[in-house]
Amino acid sequence: MPAASSSLITGGLRSAAQLIFRSFPFPVEPGLRTFGNPDRNSPVFVTANFDHTVRLVSRVLANYDCYLLIAPTGGVNVWCASAGGHFGTDEVEAAIKLSGIDKLVDHHRLVLPRLAAPGVNVKEVRHRTGWRVVFGPIEIDDLPQWLEQSFPRLVADVVSFPWRRRVEMGVGAGLWPAVILGVPAGLIMGWRAGLAIAGLSYVLSVLFALVYPRMPAQPGLPQGIPLAVMLGAASGALARLADVNLWGVIFWTVTIAAMGVLVAIDFPSWSPTDVCKQQLLCFLYPATLAPAGFLPVVDEPKCIDGCDICVKVCPKGAMSLKDNHKATLFDPQGCLSCYACVQQCPVDAIS
Ligand code: SF4
Ligand code: SF4
C-alpha cells in the first residue's frame, strides 16, 4: 500500500478512536517540531500535546517556516487542559526550557492558542522566562488570516458551536450511557438488548446534541427530567404494544428514562458553550479553575482606562467597557466561568 494511503487510513482510525473515546487523553511526545526552513526570526507557536490538536495545528503550520512547541498537558486538548489546570504557566515554562528554543531564535515571542488564556498567566511567563505571550485566534483555521491581518495583536474572538461540532460531542458523550446502561442490560436481558441499548444511547446523544441549542429548559436536570419522562413513557408504551411481559415493560421504561437523564445532564459539560454551567457535574468533576457558577467582578479603581484585554480575551464576548472606560460583566448568562479574564487582567482587577 502506498505510504500516503497508509498514513491517511492511520490518521482516519486515530481520529475515529479519539472521537469515540473523547473523554480520554491521547498524548503525543511534548517538545519542539519544526516546519519548513525556520530562521532566527521565525514565529514560535505553542499547543497542547493532544494528538488530534497537534495534527490539526501541524496541517496549518506546514505552510509556514516556523517552530511549534508542544507543551506537556497530559494529552488533553487546549481548552480543557487550560481551564482544568493542565496547560498553564508551568507547562509553557517547561516547553520553553526543555526545547532549547532560546538558542534557535532572536526574538522572545510565543503565539499561544486563545483558549489557553484561562490557564496561562502571561505576566508570570514573562517574569519567569523573559518570553512574551500573544494569543492567536480560537480556531486554528483562522490562524493564516490572523497572522496576515492582526499579528501580534490580541483581537476579540468568540467560540462558536456549529452543528458539526455538536455532533462530534454527541458521539463522544454517547460512550458513558452506552457503557453504563448497555453492559448491565446485556448481562440481565442478553447481548441483543445490551447492543440495542448501546446503539440507542449513541442515537439519543447525537440527536440531543443537534437540538441542544433549542432546548427550552436550563441545562442539567431541568432538561433531563422531562426528557426522561417522555422517553420512558414512549418506550414503556411501545414495549406494551409489542406484547412484552410486565418485567420487560418496566425494564425498557426505566432504562430508556435513565438514558434520557444521563444524556441530558452529561452533554452540557461537553459543550464549549456551556462548560461548567451544569452545577451537579461541575461539582463532581470540576472542569475549570474557577468554582462552578463563578462570575467575575471588576474592581473599578484598579481597572486601567484604555485597557480592554478582558473584553477581547473573553471567549463568549461577555465583558464590555462601560462609558467610564471600566470593564464590566455585561452578560452574566453568557459567562462560562472560564477564568480567562481573571488570569489575563494585567493588574489583577478581576476576582
Ligand atoms: S483586563 Fe483588567 S485592567 Fe484591563 S479592562 Fe479588564 S479589568 Fe480593566
Ligand atoms: S467573563 Fe466569564 S466567560 Fe468571559 S473570560 Fe471571564 S470568566 Fe470567561
XYZ file of C-alpha atoms and ligand atoms in Angstrom:
367
model
C 0.000 0.000 0.000
C 1.432 3.469 -0.886
C 2.739 5.385 2.144
C 0.284 8.284 1.561
C -2.778 5.973 1.623
C -1.483 4.123 4.646
C -0.979 7.336 6.630
C -4.438 8.533 5.541
C -6.014 5.329 6.898
C -3.975 5.511 10.102
C -4.949 9.160 10.578
C -8.626 8.323 9.974
C -8.543 5.475 12.510
C -6.853 7.694 15.086
C -9.438 10.420 14.528
C -12.289 7.901 14.902
C -10.817 6.483 18.136
C -10.327 9.992 19.515
C -13.891 10.890 18.612
C -15.415 7.842 20.308
C -13.142 7.951 23.363
C -13.155 11.726 23.548
C -13.012 11.921 27.306
C -9.694 10.046 27.407
C -6.302 11.730 26.915
C -4.362 10.967 23.708
C -0.852 12.268 24.378
C 1.975 12.809 21.912
C 5.584 13.424 22.873
C 5.987 17.028 24.088
C 8.885 19.014 22.622
C 9.942 21.006 19.590
C 8.827 20.493 15.996
C 9.997 22.486 13.005
C 8.093 23.291 9.829
C 9.693 24.420 6.566
C 13.046 26.174 6.954
C 12.726 28.379 10.041
C 15.368 31.030 10.752
C 16.147 33.166 13.784
C 13.117 35.407 13.200
C 10.566 32.676 12.569
C 7.463 32.581 14.738
C 7.177 30.154 17.639
C 3.779 28.592 18.256
C 2.697 26.585 21.275
C -0.002 23.972 21.609
C -1.192 21.130 23.848
C 0.153 17.587 23.458
C -3.247 16.170 22.493
C -2.729 14.082 19.345
C -5.762 15.408 17.463
C -4.820 19.034 18.206
C -1.204 18.516 17.164
C -2.308 17.011 13.857
C -4.721 19.902 13.142
C -2.140 22.532 14.074
C 0.609 20.788 12.087
C -1.586 20.745 8.982
C -1.865 24.549 9.094
C 1.727 25.247 10.182
C 3.050 23.084 7.337
C 2.506 26.174 5.146
C 4.954 28.293 7.180
C 8.596 28.350 8.205
C 8.149 28.160 11.971
C 8.606 26.311 15.238
C 5.971 24.528 17.290
C 6.419 23.866 20.995
C 4.237 21.028 22.216
C 3.585 21.617 25.904
C 3.117 18.698 28.321
C -0.623 18.990 29.010
C -1.284 15.357 29.858
C -2.613 14.537 26.386
C -5.613 16.806 26.950
C -6.878 19.363 24.407
C -6.104 23.079 24.754
C -9.295 24.394 26.351
C -9.977 21.501 28.709
C -6.316 21.436 29.725
C -6.031 25.179 30.313
C -9.375 25.516 32.096
C -8.680 22.376 34.115
C -5.190 23.430 35.256
C -3.090 21.204 32.932
C -1.985 23.864 30.423
C -0.731 26.741 32.485
C 2.343 28.812 33.185
C 4.348 25.784 34.396
C 3.705 23.842 31.197
C 4.657 26.804 28.971
C 7.812 27.366 31.016
C 8.681 23.664 30.693
C 8.103 23.752 26.928
C 10.441 26.749 26.551
C 13.210 25.439 28.759
C 13.198 21.807 27.629
C 13.078 22.623 23.905
C 16.113 24.901 23.809
C 14.106 27.311 21.625
C 16.087 30.168 23.227
C 19.111 29.145 21.155
C 17.211 28.988 17.868
C 15.532 32.409 17.607
C 16.499 36.005 18.371
C 13.046 37.153 19.463
C 11.204 36.112 22.613
C 7.603 35.921 21.493
C 5.286 32.916 21.704
C 1.953 32.557 19.926
C -0.457 30.605 22.076
C -3.924 29.336 21.212
C -6.579 31.729 22.508
C -8.259 29.032 24.548
C -5.105 28.646 26.625
C -5.976 32.008 28.216
C -7.794 30.524 31.262
C -4.645 28.691 32.356
C -1.561 30.577 31.167
C -0.658 33.717 33.099
C 1.268 35.824 30.578
C 2.786 38.096 33.237
C 4.161 35.126 35.094
C 5.522 33.512 31.899
C 7.371 36.722 31.082
C 8.644 37.069 34.639
C 9.960 33.510 34.744
C 11.296 33.108 31.203
C 11.570 36.538 29.567
C 9.208 35.364 26.797
C 6.175 37.397 25.774
C 2.948 35.573 25.074
C 0.468 36.677 22.441
C -2.819 34.881 21.975
C -3.842 33.921 18.444
C -7.349 33.115 17.240
C -9.672 30.495 18.736
C -9.854 28.307 15.635
C -6.615 27.069 14.099
C -8.138 27.524 10.637
C -8.295 31.275 11.367
C -4.565 31.436 12.054
C -3.465 32.393 8.500
C -5.835 35.371 8.456
C -4.813 36.424 11.961
C -1.107 36.248 11.027
C -1.730 38.321 7.953
C -4.017 40.963 9.455
C -3.553 41.139 13.221
C -0.307 39.530 14.387
C 0.787 40.120 17.129
C -2.285 41.990 18.395
C -4.916 40.424 20.593
C -8.234 40.681 18.788
C -11.700 39.817 20.054
C -12.817 36.321 19.133
C -15.656 34.160 20.422
C -16.314 30.431 20.409
C -18.984 29.105 18.115
C -20.638 25.748 18.416
C -21.874 24.735 14.951
C -23.900 21.547 14.419
C -20.890 19.576 13.156
C -19.073 20.203 16.446
C -22.141 19.301 18.447
C -22.486 16.002 16.582
C -18.844 15.195 17.351
C -19.532 15.961 21.011
C -22.683 13.845 20.848
C -20.706 10.843 19.579
C -18.133 11.275 22.357
C -20.796 11.783 25.018
C -22.662 8.640 23.890
C -19.962 6.398 25.345
C -20.953 6.729 29.005
C -24.683 5.939 28.727
C -23.793 3.160 26.257
C -21.456 1.538 28.784
C -23.335 2.370 31.997
C -26.669 1.096 30.664
C -25.611 -1.253 27.850
C -23.405 -3.553 29.940
C -25.971 -4.247 32.721
C -28.703 -4.579 30.080
C -26.586 -7.149 28.246
C -25.989 -9.106 31.455
C -29.651 -9.046 32.512
C -31.505 -9.280 29.206
C -28.949 -10.779 26.842
C -26.453 -9.368 24.363
C -29.078 -8.212 21.850
C -30.689 -5.966 24.464
C -27.233 -4.719 25.517
C -26.314 -3.799 21.943
C -29.716 -2.181 21.376
C -29.267 -0.014 24.490
C -25.718 0.940 23.493
C -26.857 1.852 19.961
C -29.827 3.845 21.282
C -27.507 5.727 23.640
C -25.438 6.958 20.699
C -28.514 7.847 18.637
C -30.070 9.774 21.534
C -26.807 11.507 22.390
C -26.308 12.729 18.811
C -29.958 13.808 18.453
C -29.735 15.656 21.759
C -26.546 17.385 20.554
C -28.334 18.538 17.402
C -31.325 20.078 19.185
C -29.426 21.226 22.281
C -29.338 24.976 21.490
C -33.119 24.946 21.073
C -33.882 23.074 24.287
C -36.331 25.203 26.271
C -35.214 24.392 29.831
C -31.924 25.106 31.611
C -29.141 22.520 31.129
C -28.976 19.639 33.582
C -31.896 18.127 35.481
C -34.428 20.720 34.218
C -33.822 19.273 30.732
C -33.193 15.714 31.904
C -36.368 15.085 33.895
C -38.923 15.948 31.173
C -36.818 14.081 28.625
C -36.698 11.033 30.884
C -40.461 11.119 31.439
C -41.179 11.399 27.687
C -38.708 8.693 26.653
C -39.678 6.354 29.492
C -43.378 6.700 28.729
C -42.846 6.193 24.978
C -40.645 3.123 25.394
C -42.956 1.628 28.031
C -45.921 2.099 25.682
C -44.010 0.571 22.770
C -42.989 -2.410 24.897
C -46.616 -2.842 25.939
C -47.749 -2.717 22.295
C -45.116 -5.280 21.389
C -46.686 -7.611 23.931
C -43.650 -7.660 26.182
C -44.274 -9.051 29.679
C -44.562 -6.747 32.701
C -40.916 -7.178 33.705
C -39.850 -6.212 30.155
C -42.103 -3.123 30.162
C -40.578 -1.996 33.466
C -37.051 -2.716 32.219
C -37.399 -0.714 28.992
C -39.252 2.159 30.686
C -36.657 2.555 33.438
C -33.622 2.005 31.202
C -34.630 4.450 28.468
C -35.710 7.049 31.051
C -32.307 6.679 32.747
C -30.661 7.125 29.349
C -32.524 10.406 28.881
C -31.329 11.719 32.251
C -27.743 10.630 31.671
C -27.518 12.201 28.215
C -29.178 15.438 29.313
C -27.054 16.007 32.401
C -23.781 14.907 30.814
C -23.918 16.709 27.461
C -23.673 20.311 28.737
C -20.364 19.525 30.404
C -19.014 18.584 26.934
C -20.227 21.707 25.254
C -17.730 24.528 24.734
C -20.516 26.999 25.286
C -21.883 25.526 28.461
C -18.829 24.138 30.147
C -19.266 24.289 33.903
C -22.762 25.664 33.846
C -24.084 22.292 34.838
C -23.774 22.626 38.570
C -24.040 18.935 39.516
C -21.384 17.720 37.071
C -19.121 20.653 37.758
C -19.279 19.868 41.425
C -18.388 16.220 40.798
C -15.846 16.809 38.008
C -14.513 20.371 38.204
C -13.811 21.421 34.616
C -12.471 24.885 35.299
C -10.081 26.570 37.701
C -12.959 28.711 38.930
C -15.680 27.317 41.195
C -18.944 26.336 39.476
C -21.131 29.374 38.973
C -18.226 31.824 39.345
C -18.937 35.255 37.870
C -16.128 37.800 37.505
C -16.347 41.071 39.411
C -14.237 44.071 38.348
C -12.557 46.254 40.966
C -13.134 49.565 39.163
C -10.499 51.696 40.894
C -7.864 49.153 39.813
C -9.131 48.804 36.225
C -6.913 50.692 33.740
C -8.535 53.263 31.434
C -7.831 52.309 27.839
C -7.272 48.622 28.592
C -9.673 46.099 27.074
C -7.772 42.837 27.481
C -10.564 41.089 29.384
C -13.095 42.192 26.755
C -11.023 40.735 23.939
C -9.909 37.604 25.708
C -13.410 36.520 26.785
C -14.414 33.568 24.557
C -18.101 34.458 24.897
C -17.916 38.235 24.460
C -19.458 38.574 27.928
C -17.277 41.511 29.098
C -17.562 45.074 27.840
C -16.324 48.552 28.686
C -18.722 50.983 30.332
C -18.967 54.686 29.473
C -16.413 55.375 32.213
C -13.952 53.042 30.351
C -14.078 50.457 33.133
C -14.707 46.801 32.332
C -17.847 45.015 33.443
C -19.514 41.640 33.020
C -22.490 42.745 30.957
C -23.703 39.237 30.044
C -23.692 37.029 33.170
C -25.824 34.413 31.367
C -23.162 34.054 28.699
C -20.235 33.781 31.131
C -18.681 30.296 31.213
C -16.751 30.833 34.453
C -13.673 30.030 32.380
C -11.334 32.353 34.308
C -9.613 33.790 31.204
C -10.446 37.400 32.133
C -9.205 36.891 35.698
C -5.992 35.264 34.517
C -5.184 37.867 31.855
C -6.009 41.114 33.657
C -2.628 42.893 33.923
C -3.458 44.492 37.289
C -5.454 41.686 38.920
C -8.561 43.852 38.914
C -10.935 40.919 38.358
C -11.875 38.393 41.009
S -8.178 43.429 31.858
Fe -8.262 44.370 33.918
S -7.449 46.411 33.618
Fe -7.972 45.624 31.603
S -10.032 46.354 31.210
Fe -10.204 44.320 32.118
S -10.410 44.692 34.309
Fe -9.656 46.571 33.429
S -16.436 36.826 31.517
Fe -16.766 34.677 32.005
S -16.537 33.638 30.014
Fe -15.667 35.658 29.788
S -13.486 35.377 30.220
Fe -14.453 35.981 32.140
S -14.931 34.051 33.182
Fe -14.538 33.574 30.986
